[in-house]
PDB file of N, CA, C, O and CB in Angstrom:
ATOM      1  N   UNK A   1     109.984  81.808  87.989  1.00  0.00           N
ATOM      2  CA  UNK A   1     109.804  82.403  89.311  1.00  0.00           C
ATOM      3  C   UNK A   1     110.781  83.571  89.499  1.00  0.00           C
ATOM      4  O   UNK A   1     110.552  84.583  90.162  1.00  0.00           O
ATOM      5  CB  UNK A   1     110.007  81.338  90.420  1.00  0.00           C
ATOM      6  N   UNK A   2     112.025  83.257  88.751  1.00  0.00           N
ATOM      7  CA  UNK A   2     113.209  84.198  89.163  1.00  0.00           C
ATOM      8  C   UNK A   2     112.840  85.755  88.698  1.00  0.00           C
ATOM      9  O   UNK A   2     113.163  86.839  89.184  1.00  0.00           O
ATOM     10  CB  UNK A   2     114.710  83.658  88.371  1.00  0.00           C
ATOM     11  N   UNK A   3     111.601  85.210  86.952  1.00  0.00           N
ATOM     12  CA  UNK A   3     111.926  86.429  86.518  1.00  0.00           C
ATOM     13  C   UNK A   3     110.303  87.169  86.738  1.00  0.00           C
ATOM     14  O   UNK A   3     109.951  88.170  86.113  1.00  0.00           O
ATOM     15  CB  UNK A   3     112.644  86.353  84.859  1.00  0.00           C
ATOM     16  N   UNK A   4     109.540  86.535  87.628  1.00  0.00           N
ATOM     17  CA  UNK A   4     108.673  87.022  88.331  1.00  0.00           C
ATOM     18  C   UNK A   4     108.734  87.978  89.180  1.00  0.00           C
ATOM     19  O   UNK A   4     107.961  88.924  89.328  1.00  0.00           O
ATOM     20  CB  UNK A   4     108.299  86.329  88.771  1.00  0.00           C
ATOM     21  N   UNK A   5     110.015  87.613  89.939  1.00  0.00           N
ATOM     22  CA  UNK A   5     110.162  88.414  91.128  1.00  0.00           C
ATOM     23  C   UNK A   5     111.357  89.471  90.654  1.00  0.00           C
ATOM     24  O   UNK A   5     111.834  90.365  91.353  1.00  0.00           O
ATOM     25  CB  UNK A   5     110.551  87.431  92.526  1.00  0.00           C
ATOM     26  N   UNK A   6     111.694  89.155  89.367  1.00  0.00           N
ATOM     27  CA  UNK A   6     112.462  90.644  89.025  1.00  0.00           C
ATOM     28  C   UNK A   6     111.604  91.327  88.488  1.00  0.00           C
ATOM     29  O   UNK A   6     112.275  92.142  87.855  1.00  0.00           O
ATOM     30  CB  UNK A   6     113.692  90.709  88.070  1.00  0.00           C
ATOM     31  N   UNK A   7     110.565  91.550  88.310  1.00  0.00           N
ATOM     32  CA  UNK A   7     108.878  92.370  87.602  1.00  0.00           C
ATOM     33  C   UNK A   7     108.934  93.197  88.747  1.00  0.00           C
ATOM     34  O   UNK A   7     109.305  94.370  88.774  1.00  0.00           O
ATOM     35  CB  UNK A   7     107.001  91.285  87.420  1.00  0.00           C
ATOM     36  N   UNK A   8     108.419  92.294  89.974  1.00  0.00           N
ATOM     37  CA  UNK A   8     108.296  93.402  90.677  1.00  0.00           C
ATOM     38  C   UNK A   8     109.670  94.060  91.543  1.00  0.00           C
ATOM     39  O   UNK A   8     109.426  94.925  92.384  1.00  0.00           O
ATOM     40  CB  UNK A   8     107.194  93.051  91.543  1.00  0.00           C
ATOM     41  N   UNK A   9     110.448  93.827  91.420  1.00  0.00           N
ATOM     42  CA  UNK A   9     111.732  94.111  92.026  1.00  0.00           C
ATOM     43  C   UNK A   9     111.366  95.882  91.125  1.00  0.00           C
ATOM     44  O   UNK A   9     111.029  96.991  91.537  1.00  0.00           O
ATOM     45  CB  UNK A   9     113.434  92.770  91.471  1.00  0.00           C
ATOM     46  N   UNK A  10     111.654  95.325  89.847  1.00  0.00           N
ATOM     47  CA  UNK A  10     111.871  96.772  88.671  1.00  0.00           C
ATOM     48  C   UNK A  10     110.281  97.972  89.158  1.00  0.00           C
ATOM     49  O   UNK A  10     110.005  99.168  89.251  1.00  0.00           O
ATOM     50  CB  UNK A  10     111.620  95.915  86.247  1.00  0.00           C
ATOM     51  N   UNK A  11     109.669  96.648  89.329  1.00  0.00           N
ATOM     52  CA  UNK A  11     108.295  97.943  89.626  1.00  0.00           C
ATOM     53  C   UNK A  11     108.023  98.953  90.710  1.00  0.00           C
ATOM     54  O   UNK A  11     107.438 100.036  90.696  1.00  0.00           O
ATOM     55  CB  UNK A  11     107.017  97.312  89.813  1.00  0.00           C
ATOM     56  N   UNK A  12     108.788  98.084  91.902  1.00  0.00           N
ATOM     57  CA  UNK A  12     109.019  98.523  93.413  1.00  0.00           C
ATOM     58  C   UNK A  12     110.390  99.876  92.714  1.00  0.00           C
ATOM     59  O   UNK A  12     110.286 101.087  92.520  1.00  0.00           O
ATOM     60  CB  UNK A  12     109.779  96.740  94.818  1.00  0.00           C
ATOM     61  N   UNK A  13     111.033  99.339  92.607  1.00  0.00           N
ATOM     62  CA  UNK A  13     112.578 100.425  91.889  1.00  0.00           C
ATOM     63  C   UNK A  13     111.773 101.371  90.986  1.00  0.00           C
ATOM     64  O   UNK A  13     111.900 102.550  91.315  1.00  0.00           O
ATOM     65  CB  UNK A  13     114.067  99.381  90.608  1.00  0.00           C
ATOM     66  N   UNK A  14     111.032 101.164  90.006  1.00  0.00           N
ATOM     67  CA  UNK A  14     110.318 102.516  89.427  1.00  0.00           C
ATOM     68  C   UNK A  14     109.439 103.119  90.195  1.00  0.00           C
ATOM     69  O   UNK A  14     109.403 104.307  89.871  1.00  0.00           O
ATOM     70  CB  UNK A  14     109.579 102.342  88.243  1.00  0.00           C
ATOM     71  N   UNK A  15     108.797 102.912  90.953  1.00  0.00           N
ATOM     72  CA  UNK A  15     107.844 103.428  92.183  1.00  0.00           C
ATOM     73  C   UNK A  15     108.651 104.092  93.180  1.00  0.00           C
ATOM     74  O   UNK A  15     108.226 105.215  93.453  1.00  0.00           O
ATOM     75  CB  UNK A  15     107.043 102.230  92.954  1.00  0.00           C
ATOM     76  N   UNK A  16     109.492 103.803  93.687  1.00  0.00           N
ATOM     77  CA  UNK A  16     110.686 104.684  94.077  1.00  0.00           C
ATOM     78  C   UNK A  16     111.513 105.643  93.891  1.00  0.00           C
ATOM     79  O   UNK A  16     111.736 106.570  94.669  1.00  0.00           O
ATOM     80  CB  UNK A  16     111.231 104.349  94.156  1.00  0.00           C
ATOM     81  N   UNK A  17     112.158 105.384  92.499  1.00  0.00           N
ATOM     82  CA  UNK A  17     112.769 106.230  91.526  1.00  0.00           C
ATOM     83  C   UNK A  17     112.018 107.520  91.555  1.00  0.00           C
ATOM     84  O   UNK A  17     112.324 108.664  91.889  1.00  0.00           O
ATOM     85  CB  UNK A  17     112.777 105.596  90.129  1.00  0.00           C
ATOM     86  N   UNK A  18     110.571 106.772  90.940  1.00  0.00           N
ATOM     87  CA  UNK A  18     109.138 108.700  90.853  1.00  0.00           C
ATOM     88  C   UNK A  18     109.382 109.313  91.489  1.00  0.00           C
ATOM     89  O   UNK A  18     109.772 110.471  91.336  1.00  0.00           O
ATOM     90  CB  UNK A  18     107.447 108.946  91.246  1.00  0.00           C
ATOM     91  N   UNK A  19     109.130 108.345  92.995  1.00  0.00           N
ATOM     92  CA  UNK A  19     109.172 109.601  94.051  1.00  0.00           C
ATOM     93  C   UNK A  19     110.444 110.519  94.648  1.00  0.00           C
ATOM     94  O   UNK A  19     110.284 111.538  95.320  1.00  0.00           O
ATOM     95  CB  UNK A  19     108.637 109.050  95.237  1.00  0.00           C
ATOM     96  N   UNK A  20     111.548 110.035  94.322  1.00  0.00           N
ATOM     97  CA  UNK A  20     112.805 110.385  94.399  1.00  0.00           C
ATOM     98  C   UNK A  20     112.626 111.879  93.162  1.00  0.00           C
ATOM     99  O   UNK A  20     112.488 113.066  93.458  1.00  0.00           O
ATOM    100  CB  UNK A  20     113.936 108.879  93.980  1.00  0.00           C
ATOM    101  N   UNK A  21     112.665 111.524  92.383  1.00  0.00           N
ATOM    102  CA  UNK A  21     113.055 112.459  91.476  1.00  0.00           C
ATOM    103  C   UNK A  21     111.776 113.598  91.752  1.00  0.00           C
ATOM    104  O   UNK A  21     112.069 114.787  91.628  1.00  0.00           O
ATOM    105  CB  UNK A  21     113.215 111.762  89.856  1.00  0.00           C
ATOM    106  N   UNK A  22     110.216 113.188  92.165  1.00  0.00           N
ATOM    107  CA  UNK A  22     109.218 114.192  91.817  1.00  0.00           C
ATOM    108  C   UNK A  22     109.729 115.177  93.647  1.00  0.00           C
ATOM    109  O   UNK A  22     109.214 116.271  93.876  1.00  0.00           O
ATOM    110  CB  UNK A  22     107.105 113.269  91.500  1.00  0.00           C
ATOM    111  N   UNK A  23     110.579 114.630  94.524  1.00  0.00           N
ATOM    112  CA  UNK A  23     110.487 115.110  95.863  1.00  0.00           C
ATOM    113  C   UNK A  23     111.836 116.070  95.278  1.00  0.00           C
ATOM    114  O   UNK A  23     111.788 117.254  95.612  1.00  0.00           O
ATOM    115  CB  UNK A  23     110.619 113.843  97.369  1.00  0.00           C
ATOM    116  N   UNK A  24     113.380 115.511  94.184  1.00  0.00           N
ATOM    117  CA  UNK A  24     113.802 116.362  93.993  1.00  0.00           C
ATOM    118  C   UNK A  24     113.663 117.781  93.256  1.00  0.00           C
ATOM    119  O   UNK A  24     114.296 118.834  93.323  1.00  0.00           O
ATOM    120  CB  UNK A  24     114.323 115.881  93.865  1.00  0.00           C
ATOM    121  N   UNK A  25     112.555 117.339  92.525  1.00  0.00           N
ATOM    122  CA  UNK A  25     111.548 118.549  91.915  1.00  0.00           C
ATOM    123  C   UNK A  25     111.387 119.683  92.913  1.00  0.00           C
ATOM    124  O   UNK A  25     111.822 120.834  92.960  1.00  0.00           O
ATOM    125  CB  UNK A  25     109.956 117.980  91.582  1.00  0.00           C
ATOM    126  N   UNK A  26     110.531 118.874  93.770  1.00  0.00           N
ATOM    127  CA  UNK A  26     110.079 120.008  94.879  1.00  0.00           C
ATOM    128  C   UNK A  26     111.132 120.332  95.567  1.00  0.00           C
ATOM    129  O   UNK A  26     111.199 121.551  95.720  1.00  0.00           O
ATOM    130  CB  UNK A  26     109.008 119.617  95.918  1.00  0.00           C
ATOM    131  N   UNK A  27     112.008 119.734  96.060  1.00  0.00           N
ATOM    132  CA  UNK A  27     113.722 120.813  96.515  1.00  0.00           C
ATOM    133  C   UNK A  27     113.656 121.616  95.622  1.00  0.00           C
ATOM    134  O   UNK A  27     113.353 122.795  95.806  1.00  0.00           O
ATOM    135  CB  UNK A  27     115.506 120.117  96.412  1.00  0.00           C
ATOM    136  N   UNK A  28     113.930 121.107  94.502  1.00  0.00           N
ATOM    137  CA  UNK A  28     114.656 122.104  93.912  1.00  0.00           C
ATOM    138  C   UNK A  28     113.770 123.910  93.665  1.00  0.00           C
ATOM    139  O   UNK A  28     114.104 125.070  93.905  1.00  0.00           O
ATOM    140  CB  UNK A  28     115.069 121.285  92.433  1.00  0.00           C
ATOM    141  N   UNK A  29     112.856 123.401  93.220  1.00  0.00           N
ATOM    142  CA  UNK A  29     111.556 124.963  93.230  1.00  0.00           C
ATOM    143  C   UNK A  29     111.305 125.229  94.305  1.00  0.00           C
ATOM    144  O   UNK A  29     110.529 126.153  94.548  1.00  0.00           O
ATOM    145  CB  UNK A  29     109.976 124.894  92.628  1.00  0.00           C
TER     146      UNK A  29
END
């Protein structure tokens, strides 16, 4: 169960991460 809910912990955190970095994209250009 523990390492169920670290799947999506990491998946929610990479789904986040994208958009972090693709929004610092667009700052930056």
């Amino acid at each position: 169960m523990a390492n169920e809910g670290s799947t999506v912990a990491r998946k929610y955190f990479g789904q986040v991460l994208h958009i972090i970095i693709s929004w610092a994209n667009i700052k930056t250009n």
